[in-house]
Structures are given as C-alpha cells and as structure tokens.
Amino acid sequence: LDAYSLFEREYESEAEDRIRLFGEIRHAIVQDEFELYFQPKVHMPTGRIVGAETLVRLHKGSSPQVSRFILFAEQVGIITDITSWVFNHAVAQLAAWRDEGLELSISVNLSARDILNTKLMGELLARCEERGISPERITLEITESAIMRQADKVIAILGRLREQGFRISLDDFGTGYSSLSYLKQVPADELKIDQSFVRAIDGPDGDDTLVGLIVDIGNKLGMKIIAEGVETNLHAERLLALGCDTFQGYMISRPLPAHELAAWHHHWVETHR
Ligand code: MG
Ligand code: MG
C-alpha cells in the first residue's frame, strides 16, 4: 500500500465511524435511550454537596467517550435535540428525588448552538414550571469559548436566563480565548477551572501558577470557583492553599447513574456531618 491508499483507507473508516455515530445518536433520541449520569460537586470545608453535573451517555455498547459524541453532535447540528432530552429528563429526575425527600441542585451543559436557539431557551423555564422545580436549583454550564463566539448576543441571553432564576456557570475556564472586557460582563455565578490546569499541579513541572491566576480572576469577578478533575490529595492540598475549596472529580466521586447518586448522597451526608 502506498501512502495515498493508506490515507484513503483511514479516511473511509473515519467517515464510516461518523455515519455509525450519527445513526447511534438518532436512534438514542428516537428510542429514548440515553443515560444520565450525575457527578457531585462538594464544598470541602463543610462537606456540603453544592450540586451535581448532569452528563449524558449513549446507551450501553455505544461509544463510551462522552465528550467525543457531544462534540460530534455539535458539529453536525443535532446537539440541541440531545440538550433538550437531557434537560427534560434531568428536571424530571430532580422532581423524582424531591418526591423521595432528596433536595438536590444540578447543572446542565449548554453548547453555543443551544444558547442561540430561542425555542430551546424558551422551553427550559416551561419544563421547570411543569415539574414545579425552581430554576434556582439548576445551573447552566456554558464554556468560555461558546460565550466568546458571539459574546454580545450570548451575554444578553445569559442575563435573561439569570433573571428567570437559573444560575450560570462559566465552564472549562482557561481553555478558550476570553476577551477580558467581555469576561467582566458575563453574568455568571460560578467559574469552573478546567481539569487540564488541575492535572498540571502534579504534572512534570508541578505548575499551579495558572490555577492561582484563575482563582484571582474568579474572586475579582465575584464568582464561586469550582475545580474540575480533582483526583489526588496533592490536587486537593494545592487547590485549598490557592483559595479554591469546591471540588468535582474522582476524588469525590465518579459520575453516577441517578439511583446510585441517591445512595452516594445518603452515605456522604452520614459520614460528613
Ligand atoms: Mg460542564
Ligand atoms: Mg467542564
């Protein structure tokens, strides 16, 4: 095989992969087959569970790489169907937990496409009202790059969502290219430090300079700061020393299906009073 045929072969199999993935996503939407997972966020000094991030997976036997399928869905324009599914089911889950006596707050990820979709944005509040869930219990996570793509428009939409009671989180912070003047205008309650910066703490250079800077920026902007991807005691120690005290990551818990989260919650509260 020459180089060109090799390239061609690889290209074809990638195209086949994409077509298969597209089919799996369509199938999951129609057949109602996604699975929701929840990963807790904990305020370390008090042990208080401040919320849980809602994550979605294609059903068993499908691609386990969560981010790959979400990115793909964004590229091909079917992300909004997924977000709508996730939001409906996450709100229903909140209502089910409430009926069992478990009062939880959750966050849901929105993509750039979602935010600019007026119909979808209108539906969020309606879903909450149907289930009697206060929007204050729901944080909308939006990545820094999704905001900066059309900053003026997105900032206005976020302002309206916040007026409706939703909380806003600036997700994967530090990985995009923020304009500082826009950043100041983003109506966010929370800033999530991207896990790449947390990982750098115990990387080869043991670098925590950027985490420190991000904590300063978040504090100056009056946002709560959460570190993502907290996995080791060293991560935890350094983050606490730098003034970041709310964590999400394997050190606390992996993402859990709804029924396991309820059990985890019970156990955590029992052991952290
Ligand atoms: Mg997120
Ligand atoms: Mg994130």
PDB file of C-alpha atoms and ligand atoms in Angstrom:
ATOM      1  CA  LEU A   1       0.000   0.000   0.000  1.00  0.00           C
ATOM      2  CA  ASP A   2       1.281   3.462  -0.843  1.00  0.00           C
ATOM      3  CA  ALA A   3       0.789   6.438   1.431  1.00  0.00           C
ATOM      4  CA  TYR A   4      -2.200   7.676  -0.513  1.00  0.00           C
ATOM      5  CA  SER A   5      -4.112   4.394  -0.248  1.00  0.00           C
ATOM      6  CA  LEU A   6      -3.355   4.266   3.439  1.00  0.00           C
ATOM      7  CA  PHE A   7      -4.722   7.761   3.842  1.00  0.00           C
ATOM      8  CA  GLU A   8      -7.748   6.871   1.768  1.00  0.00           C
ATOM      9  CA  ARG A   9      -8.432   3.772   3.824  1.00  0.00           C
ATOM     10  CA  GLU A  10      -8.162   5.680   7.085  1.00  0.00           C
ATOM     11  CA  TYR A  11     -10.369   8.442   5.759  1.00  0.00           C
ATOM     12  CA  GLU A  12     -13.026   5.963   4.708  1.00  0.00           C
ATOM     13  CA  SER A  13     -13.072   4.252   8.061  1.00  0.00           C
ATOM     14  CA  GLU A  14     -13.358   7.619   9.783  1.00  0.00           C
ATOM     15  CA  ALA A  15     -16.300   8.524   7.562  1.00  0.00           C
ATOM     16  CA  GLU A  16     -17.908   5.175   8.383  1.00  0.00           C
ATOM     17  CA  ASP A  17     -17.323   5.881  12.066  1.00  0.00           C
ATOM     18  CA  ARG A  18     -19.066   9.206  11.803  1.00  0.00           C
ATOM     19  CA  ILE A  19     -22.017   7.739   9.952  1.00  0.00           C
ATOM     20  CA  ARG A  20     -22.344   5.000  12.565  1.00  0.00           C
ATOM     21  CA  LEU A  21     -22.142   7.523  15.409  1.00  0.00           C
ATOM     22  CA  PHE A  22     -24.761   9.718  13.742  1.00  0.00           C
ATOM     23  CA  GLY A  23     -27.051   6.676  13.471  1.00  0.00           C
ATOM     24  CA  GLU A  24     -26.499   5.776  17.115  1.00  0.00           C
ATOM     25  CA  ILE A  25     -27.366   9.289  18.268  1.00  0.00           C
ATOM     26  CA  ARG A  26     -30.535   9.460  16.132  1.00  0.00           C
ATOM     27  CA  HIS A  27     -31.519   6.050  17.454  1.00  0.00           C
ATOM     28  CA  ALA A  28     -30.948   7.092  21.058  1.00  0.00           C
ATOM     29  CA  ILE A  29     -33.054  10.233  20.581  1.00  0.00           C
ATOM     30  CA  VAL A  30     -35.951   8.363  18.969  1.00  0.00           C
ATOM     31  CA  GLN A  31     -35.786   5.334  21.292  1.00  0.00           C
ATOM     32  CA  ASP A  32     -35.213   7.432  24.416  1.00  0.00           C
ATOM     33  CA  GLU A  33     -32.032   5.511  25.120  1.00  0.00           C
ATOM     34  CA  PHE A  34     -29.534   7.988  26.501  1.00  0.00           C
ATOM     35  CA  GLU A  35     -28.375   7.522  30.072  1.00  0.00           C
ATOM     36  CA  LEU A  36     -27.970  10.347  32.536  1.00  0.00           C
ATOM     37  CA  TYR A  37     -25.065  10.433  34.948  1.00  0.00           C
ATOM     38  CA  PHE A  38     -24.505  12.871  37.783  1.00  0.00           C
ATOM     39  CA  GLN A  39     -21.138  13.913  39.189  1.00  0.00           C
ATOM     40  CA  PRO A  40     -21.265  15.614  42.613  1.00  0.00           C
ATOM     41  CA  LYS A  41     -19.662  18.976  43.420  1.00  0.00           C
ATOM     42  CA  VAL A  42     -18.659  19.361  47.084  1.00  0.00           C
ATOM     43  CA  HIS A  43     -17.659  22.343  49.225  1.00  0.00           C
ATOM     44  CA  MET A  44     -14.726  20.797  51.076  1.00  0.00           C
ATOM     45  CA  PRO A  45     -14.586  22.846  54.315  1.00  0.00           C
ATOM     46  CA  THR A  46     -18.187  21.964  55.181  1.00  0.00           C
ATOM     47  CA  GLY A  47     -18.638  18.758  53.180  1.00  0.00           C
ATOM     48  CA  ARG A  48     -21.789  20.270  51.730  1.00  0.00           C
ATOM     49  CA  ILE A  49     -22.949  18.881  48.369  1.00  0.00           C
ATOM     50  CA  VAL A  50     -23.496  22.024  46.313  1.00  0.00           C
ATOM     51  CA  GLY A  51     -24.785  20.242  43.222  1.00  0.00           C
ATOM     52  CA  ALA A  52     -24.127  17.598  40.617  1.00  0.00           C
ATOM     53  CA  GLU A  53     -23.209  17.976  36.961  1.00  0.00           C
ATOM     54  CA  THR A  54     -25.526  16.131  34.589  1.00  0.00           C
ATOM     55  CA  LEU A  55     -23.640  14.146  31.962  1.00  0.00           C
ATOM     56  CA  VAL A  56     -25.159  12.101  29.161  1.00  0.00           C
ATOM     57  CA  ARG A  57     -24.001   8.852  27.631  1.00  0.00           C
ATOM     58  CA  LEU A  58     -25.129   6.944  24.624  1.00  0.00           C
ATOM     59  CA  HIS A  59     -26.615   3.664  25.775  1.00  0.00           C
ATOM     60  CA  LYS A  60     -24.538   0.592  26.620  1.00  0.00           C
ATOM     61  CA  GLY A  61     -22.482  -0.831  23.798  1.00  0.00           C
ATOM     62  CA  SER A  62     -22.061   2.587  22.215  1.00  0.00           C
ATOM     63  CA  SER A  63     -19.093   4.898  22.294  1.00  0.00           C
ATOM     64  CA  PRO A  64     -18.095   5.446  25.924  1.00  0.00           C
ATOM     65  CA  GLN A  65     -16.248   8.659  25.062  1.00  0.00           C
ATOM     66  CA  VAL A  66     -18.734  11.189  26.334  1.00  0.00           C
ATOM     67  CA  SER A  67     -17.014  14.276  25.010  1.00  0.00           C
ATOM     68  CA  ARG A  68     -16.401  12.807  21.554  1.00  0.00           C
ATOM     69  CA  PHE A  69     -20.058  12.161  20.874  1.00  0.00           C
ATOM     70  CA  ILE A  70     -21.101  15.548  22.237  1.00  0.00           C
ATOM     71  CA  LEU A  71     -18.522  17.348  20.089  1.00  0.00           C
ATOM     72  CA  PHE A  72     -19.653  15.373  17.074  1.00  0.00           C
ATOM     73  CA  ALA A  73     -23.307  16.185  17.732  1.00  0.00           C
ATOM     74  CA  GLU A  74     -22.374  19.850  17.907  1.00  0.00           C
ATOM     75  CA  GLN A  75     -20.527  19.682  14.567  1.00  0.00           C
ATOM     76  CA  VAL A  76     -23.372  18.000  12.716  1.00  0.00           C
ATOM     77  CA  GLY A  77     -26.074  20.152  14.317  1.00  0.00           C
ATOM     78  CA  ILE A  78     -28.017  17.638  16.402  1.00  0.00           C
ATOM     79  CA  ILE A  79     -26.749  18.798  19.785  1.00  0.00           C
ATOM     80  CA  THR A  80     -29.935  20.738  20.553  1.00  0.00           C
ATOM     81  CA  ASP A  81     -32.042  17.563  20.387  1.00  0.00           C
ATOM     82  CA  ILE A  82     -29.714  15.989  22.919  1.00  0.00           C
ATOM     83  CA  THR A  83     -29.700  19.032  25.205  1.00  0.00           C
ATOM     84  CA  SER A  84     -33.484  19.171  25.130  1.00  0.00           C
ATOM     85  CA  TRP A  85     -33.634  15.448  26.043  1.00  0.00           C
ATOM     86  CA  VAL A  86     -31.100  15.912  28.839  1.00  0.00           C
ATOM     87  CA  PHE A  87     -32.856  18.945  30.260  1.00  0.00           C
ATOM     88  CA  ASN A  88     -36.301  17.259  30.275  1.00  0.00           C
ATOM     89  CA  HIS A  89     -35.003  14.125  31.938  1.00  0.00           C
ATOM     90  CA  ALA A  90     -32.785  15.962  34.407  1.00  0.00           C
ATOM     91  CA  VAL A  91     -35.698  18.116  35.597  1.00  0.00           C
ATOM     92  CA  ALA A  92     -37.888  15.007  35.856  1.00  0.00           C
ATOM     93  CA  GLN A  93     -35.142  13.370  37.929  1.00  0.00           C
ATOM     94  CA  LEU A  94     -34.976  16.407  40.241  1.00  0.00           C
ATOM     95  CA  ALA A  95     -38.731  16.106  40.765  1.00  0.00           C
ATOM     96  CA  ALA A  96     -38.421  12.350  41.451  1.00  0.00           C
ATOM     97  CA  TRP A  97     -35.674  12.954  44.020  1.00  0.00           C
ATOM     98  CA  ARG A  98     -37.739  15.700  45.621  1.00  0.00           C
ATOM     99  CA  ASP A  99     -40.662  13.284  45.953  1.00  0.00           C
ATOM    100  CA  GLU A 100     -38.288  10.895  47.771  1.00  0.00           C
ATOM    101  CA  GLY A 101     -37.285  13.719  50.111  1.00  0.00           C
ATOM    102  CA  LEU A 102     -33.951  14.437  48.454  1.00  0.00           C
ATOM    103  CA  GLU A 103     -33.440  18.135  47.651  1.00  0.00           C
ATOM    104  CA  LEU A 104     -30.653  18.422  45.088  1.00  0.00           C
ATOM    105  CA  SER A 105     -29.306  21.045  42.731  1.00  0.00           C
ATOM    106  CA  ILE A 106     -27.912  20.065  39.369  1.00  0.00           C
ATOM    107  CA  SER A 107     -26.127  21.621  36.438  1.00  0.00           C
ATOM    108  CA  VAL A 108     -26.740  21.005  32.744  1.00  0.00           C
ATOM    109  CA  ASN A 109     -24.303  21.750  29.912  1.00  0.00           C
ATOM    110  CA  LEU A 110     -25.384  24.041  27.091  1.00  0.00           C
ATOM    111  CA  SER A 111     -23.483  24.357  23.815  1.00  0.00           C
ATOM    112  CA  ALA A 112     -23.034  27.527  21.734  1.00  0.00           C
ATOM    113  CA  ARG A 113     -25.747  26.297  19.361  1.00  0.00           C
ATOM    114  CA  ASP A 114     -28.164  25.655  22.252  1.00  0.00           C
ATOM    115  CA  ILE A 115     -27.774  29.112  23.696  1.00  0.00           C
ATOM    116  CA  LEU A 116     -28.595  30.772  20.379  1.00  0.00           C
ATOM    117  CA  ASN A 117     -31.670  28.562  19.878  1.00  0.00           C
ATOM    118  CA  THR A 118     -34.563  30.761  21.043  1.00  0.00           C
ATOM    119  CA  LYS A 119     -37.075  27.910  21.021  1.00  0.00           C
ATOM    120  CA  LEU A 120     -34.899  25.707  23.258  1.00  0.00           C
ATOM    121  CA  MET A 121     -34.144  28.565  25.652  1.00  0.00           C
ATOM    122  CA  GLY A 122     -37.878  29.246  25.963  1.00  0.00           C
ATOM    123  CA  GLU A 123     -38.520  25.593  26.797  1.00  0.00           C
ATOM    124  CA  LEU A 124     -36.169  25.489  29.791  1.00  0.00           C
ATOM    125  CA  LEU A 125     -38.384  27.542  32.060  1.00  0.00           C
ATOM    126  CA  ALA A 126     -41.544  25.758  30.851  1.00  0.00           C
ATOM    127  CA  ARG A 127     -40.028  22.367  31.786  1.00  0.00           C
ATOM    128  CA  CYS A 128     -39.261  23.635  35.302  1.00  0.00           C
ATOM    129  CA  GLU A 129     -42.758  25.045  35.743  1.00  0.00           C
ATOM    130  CA  GLU A 130     -44.362  21.767  34.610  1.00  0.00           C
ATOM    131  CA  ARG A 131     -42.493  19.854  37.297  1.00  0.00           C
ATOM    132  CA  GLY A 132     -42.643  22.502  39.999  1.00  0.00           C
ATOM    133  CA  ILE A 133     -38.866  22.858  40.099  1.00  0.00           C
ATOM    134  CA  SER A 134     -37.396  26.235  40.942  1.00  0.00           C
ATOM    135  CA  PRO A 135     -34.882  27.381  38.287  1.00  0.00           C
ATOM    136  CA  GLU A 136     -32.565  28.362  41.166  1.00  0.00           C
ATOM    137  CA  ARG A 137     -31.856  24.661  41.577  1.00  0.00           C
ATOM    138  CA  ILE A 138     -30.466  24.467  38.062  1.00  0.00           C
ATOM    139  CA  THR A 139     -27.103  25.791  36.934  1.00  0.00           C
ATOM    140  CA  LEU A 140     -26.489  26.180  33.219  1.00  0.00           C
ATOM    141  CA  GLU A 141     -22.866  25.436  32.319  1.00  0.00           C
ATOM    142  CA  ILE A 142     -21.567  27.267  29.261  1.00  0.00           C
ATOM    143  CA  THR A 143     -17.980  27.093  28.087  1.00  0.00           C
ATOM    144  CA  GLU A 144     -15.920  30.211  27.816  1.00  0.00           C
ATOM    145  CA  SER A 145     -15.410  29.629  24.068  1.00  0.00           C
ATOM    146  CA  ALA A 146     -19.155  29.201  23.482  1.00  0.00           C
ATOM    147  CA  ILE A 147     -19.728  32.610  25.042  1.00  0.00           C
ATOM    148  CA  MET A 148     -16.944  34.373  23.194  1.00  0.00           C
ATOM    149  CA  ARG A 149     -18.117  33.131  19.776  1.00  0.00           C
ATOM    150  CA  GLN A 150     -20.926  35.699  19.784  1.00  0.00           C
ATOM    151  CA  ALA A 151     -20.284  37.488  23.036  1.00  0.00           C
ATOM    152  CA  ASP A 152     -22.804  40.375  22.869  1.00  0.00           C
ATOM    153  CA  LYS A 153     -25.700  38.133  21.918  1.00  0.00           C
ATOM    154  CA  VAL A 154     -24.841  35.345  24.355  1.00  0.00           C
ATOM    155  CA  ILE A 155     -24.262  37.715  27.289  1.00  0.00           C
ATOM    156  CA  ALA A 156     -27.740  39.199  26.724  1.00  0.00           C
ATOM    157  CA  ILE A 157     -29.323  35.714  26.641  1.00  0.00           C
ATOM    158  CA  LEU A 158     -27.470  34.663  29.806  1.00  0.00           C
ATOM    159  CA  GLY A 159     -28.736  37.808  31.518  1.00  0.00           C
ATOM    160  CA  ARG A 160     -32.322  36.839  30.708  1.00  0.00           C
ATOM    161  CA  LEU A 161     -31.836  33.247  31.900  1.00  0.00           C
ATOM    162  CA  ARG A 162     -30.442  34.555  35.140  1.00  0.00           C
ATOM    163  CA  GLU A 163     -33.432  36.874  35.578  1.00  0.00           C
ATOM    164  CA  GLN A 164     -35.627  33.786  35.236  1.00  0.00           C
ATOM    165  CA  GLY A 165     -33.736  32.348  38.196  1.00  0.00           C
ATOM    166  CA  PHE A 166     -31.249  29.984  36.549  1.00  0.00           C
ATOM    167  CA  ARG A 167     -27.691  30.042  37.786  1.00  0.00           C
ATOM    168  CA  ILE A 168     -24.907  30.437  35.239  1.00  0.00           C
ATOM    169  CA  SER A 169     -21.558  28.674  35.266  1.00  0.00           C
ATOM    170  CA  LEU A 170     -18.530  29.513  33.138  1.00  0.00           C
ATOM    171  CA  ASP A 171     -17.312  26.043  32.165  1.00  0.00           C
ATOM    172  CA  ASP A 172     -13.828  24.764  31.182  1.00  0.00           C
ATOM    173  CA  PHE A 173     -12.388  28.112  32.120  1.00  0.00           C
ATOM    174  CA  GLY A 174      -8.898  28.920  30.887  1.00  0.00           C
ATOM    175  CA  THR A 175      -9.023  26.867  27.691  1.00  0.00           C
ATOM    176  CA  GLY A 176     -10.692  29.455  25.452  1.00  0.00           C
ATOM    177  CA  TYR A 177      -9.646  32.898  24.378  1.00  0.00           C
ATOM    178  CA  SER A 178     -11.543  35.302  26.550  1.00  0.00           C
ATOM    179  CA  SER A 179     -11.587  39.000  25.994  1.00  0.00           C
ATOM    180  CA  LEU A 180     -11.174  40.478  29.463  1.00  0.00           C
ATOM    181  CA  SER A 181     -13.630  43.270  28.744  1.00  0.00           C
ATOM    182  CA  TYR A 182     -16.313  40.720  27.790  1.00  0.00           C
ATOM    183  CA  LEU A 183     -15.444  38.494  30.704  1.00  0.00           C
ATOM    184  CA  LYS A 184     -16.326  41.327  33.052  1.00  0.00           C
ATOM    185  CA  GLN A 185     -19.819  41.473  31.541  1.00  0.00           C
ATOM    186  CA  VAL A 186     -20.606  37.747  31.693  1.00  0.00           C
ATOM    187  CA  PRO A 187     -23.403  37.326  34.261  1.00  0.00           C
ATOM    188  CA  ALA A 188     -22.024  34.132  35.814  1.00  0.00           C
ATOM    189  CA  ASP A 189     -22.387  32.867  39.382  1.00  0.00           C
ATOM    190  CA  GLU A 190     -19.709  30.216  39.096  1.00  0.00           C
ATOM    191  CA  LEU A 191     -16.419  29.590  37.331  1.00  0.00           C
ATOM    192  CA  LYS A 192     -15.120  26.074  36.685  1.00  0.00           C
ATOM    193  CA  ILE A 193     -11.365  25.671  36.421  1.00  0.00           C
ATOM    194  CA  ASP A 194     -10.671  23.308  33.523  1.00  0.00           C
ATOM    195  CA  GLN A 195      -9.239  19.965  34.547  1.00  0.00           C
ATOM    196  CA  SER A 196      -6.110  20.448  32.429  1.00  0.00           C
ATOM    197  CA  PHE A 197      -4.923  23.097  34.921  1.00  0.00           C
ATOM    198  CA  VAL A 198      -5.729  20.856  37.873  1.00  0.00           C
ATOM    199  CA  ARG A 199      -3.812  17.998  36.250  1.00  0.00           C
ATOM    200  CA  ALA A 200      -0.789  20.281  35.726  1.00  0.00           C
ATOM    201  CA  ILE A 201      -0.451  20.542  39.523  1.00  0.00           C
ATOM    202  CA  ASP A 202       1.067  17.061  39.708  1.00  0.00           C
ATOM    203  CA  GLY A 203       2.420  17.108  36.150  1.00  0.00           C
ATOM    204  CA  PRO A 204       6.141  17.124  35.313  1.00  0.00           C
ATOM    205  CA  ASP A 205       6.561  20.830  36.148  1.00  0.00           C
ATOM    206  CA  GLY A 206       4.284  20.800  39.191  1.00  0.00           C
ATOM    207  CA  ASP A 207       2.762  24.002  37.881  1.00  0.00           C
ATOM    208  CA  ASP A 208      -0.016  25.739  39.795  1.00  0.00           C
ATOM    209  CA  THR A 209       0.610  29.308  38.596  1.00  0.00           C
ATOM    210  CA  LEU A 210      -2.367  29.273  36.239  1.00  0.00           C
ATOM    211  CA  VAL A 211      -4.742  27.846  38.838  1.00  0.00           C
ATOM    212  CA  GLY A 212      -3.715  30.673  41.151  1.00  0.00           C
ATOM    213  CA  LEU A 213      -4.356  33.278  38.455  1.00  0.00           C
ATOM    214  CA  ILE A 214      -7.762  31.819  37.572  1.00  0.00           C
ATOM    215  CA  VAL A 215      -8.791  31.811  41.250  1.00  0.00           C
ATOM    216  CA  ASP A 216      -7.827  35.511  41.427  1.00  0.00           C
ATOM    217  CA  ILE A 217      -9.841  36.343  38.308  1.00  0.00           C
ATOM    218  CA  GLY A 218     -12.892  34.463  39.625  1.00  0.00           C
ATOM    219  CA  ASN A 219     -12.662  36.160  43.006  1.00  0.00           C
ATOM    220  CA  LYS A 220     -12.325  39.621  41.443  1.00  0.00           C
ATOM    221  CA  LEU A 221     -15.392  38.937  39.296  1.00  0.00           C
ATOM    222  CA  GLY A 222     -17.356  37.778  42.353  1.00  0.00           C
ATOM    223  CA  MET A 223     -17.853  34.210  41.116  1.00  0.00           C
ATOM    224  CA  LYS A 224     -17.809  30.963  43.100  1.00  0.00           C
ATOM    225  CA  ILE A 225     -14.898  28.818  41.971  1.00  0.00           C
ATOM    226  CA  ILE A 226     -15.033  25.077  41.331  1.00  0.00           C
ATOM    227  CA  ALA A 227     -12.116  22.877  40.305  1.00  0.00           C
ATOM    228  CA  GLU A 228     -12.854  20.048  37.875  1.00  0.00           C
ATOM    229  CA  GLY A 229     -10.927  16.793  37.607  1.00  0.00           C
ATOM    230  CA  VAL A 230      -9.755  16.752  41.230  1.00  0.00           C
ATOM    231  CA  GLU A 231      -8.277  13.289  41.627  1.00  0.00           C
ATOM    232  CA  THR A 232      -5.412  13.258  44.132  1.00  0.00           C
ATOM    233  CA  ASN A 233      -4.631  14.514  47.626  1.00  0.00           C
ATOM    234  CA  LEU A 234      -1.950  16.743  46.109  1.00  0.00           C
ATOM    235  CA  HIS A 235      -4.555  18.380  43.845  1.00  0.00           C
ATOM    236  CA  ALA A 236      -6.778  18.968  46.859  1.00  0.00           C
ATOM    237  CA  GLU A 237      -3.993  20.382  49.052  1.00  0.00           C
ATOM    238  CA  ARG A 238      -2.718  22.783  46.409  1.00  0.00           C
ATOM    239  CA  LEU A 239      -6.201  23.938  45.412  1.00  0.00           C
ATOM    240  CA  LEU A 240      -7.177  24.635  49.014  1.00  0.00           C
ATOM    241  CA  ALA A 241      -3.903  26.550  49.534  1.00  0.00           C
ATOM    242  CA  LEU A 242      -4.707  28.645  46.442  1.00  0.00           C
ATOM    243  CA  GLY A 243      -8.175  29.508  47.747  1.00  0.00           C
ATOM    244  CA  CYS A 244     -10.302  27.093  45.716  1.00  0.00           C
ATOM    245  CA  ASP A 245     -12.414  24.951  48.048  1.00  0.00           C
ATOM    246  CA  THR A 246     -15.164  23.385  45.940  1.00  0.00           C
ATOM    247  CA  PHE A 247     -14.286  20.248  44.011  1.00  0.00           C
ATOM    248  CA  GLN A 248     -15.652  17.948  41.358  1.00  0.00           C
ATOM    249  CA  GLY A 249     -13.740  14.834  40.322  1.00  0.00           C
ATOM    250  CA  TYR A 250     -12.882  11.229  41.062  1.00  0.00           C
ATOM    251  CA  MET A 251     -11.535  12.176  44.492  1.00  0.00           C
ATOM    252  CA  ILE A 252     -15.151  12.918  45.466  1.00  0.00           C
ATOM    253  CA  SER A 253     -16.988  10.578  43.126  1.00  0.00           C
ATOM    254  CA  ARG A 254     -17.096   9.365  39.542  1.00  0.00           C
ATOM    255  CA  PRO A 255     -20.232  10.280  37.548  1.00  0.00           C
ATOM    256  CA  LEU A 256     -23.087   8.102  38.872  1.00  0.00           C
ATOM    257  CA  PRO A 257     -26.443   6.933  37.499  1.00  0.00           C
ATOM    258  CA  ALA A 258     -29.396   8.567  39.291  1.00  0.00           C
ATOM    259  CA  HIS A 259     -30.170   5.729  41.725  1.00  0.00           C
ATOM    260  CA  GLU A 260     -26.506   5.397  42.713  1.00  0.00           C
ATOM    261  CA  LEU A 261     -26.260   9.133  43.285  1.00  0.00           C
ATOM    262  CA  ALA A 262     -29.111   8.966  45.791  1.00  0.00           C
ATOM    263  CA  ALA A 263     -27.281   6.180  47.669  1.00  0.00           C
ATOM    264  CA  TRP A 264     -23.965   8.046  47.448  1.00  0.00           C
ATOM    265  CA  HIS A 265     -25.643  11.221  48.727  1.00  0.00           C
ATOM    266  CA  HIS A 266     -27.068   9.398  51.729  1.00  0.00           C
ATOM    267  CA  HIS A 267     -23.699   7.839  52.559  1.00  0.00           C
ATOM    268  CA  TRP A 268     -21.784  11.100  52.101  1.00  0.00           C
ATOM    269  CA  VAL A 269     -24.145  13.031  54.376  1.00  0.00           C
ATOM    270  CA  GLU A 270     -23.922  10.281  57.024  1.00  0.00           C
ATOM    271  CA  THR A 271     -20.112  10.358  57.027  1.00  0.00           C
ATOM    272  CA  HIS A 272     -19.681  14.151  56.767  1.00  0.00           C
ATOM    273  CA  ARG A 273     -21.949  15.609  59.386  1.00  0.00           C
TER     274      ARG A 273
HETATM  275 MG    MG B   1     -19.565  21.053  32.178  1.00  0.00          MG
HETATM  276 MG    MG B   2     -16.117  21.241  32.195  1.00  0.00          MG
END
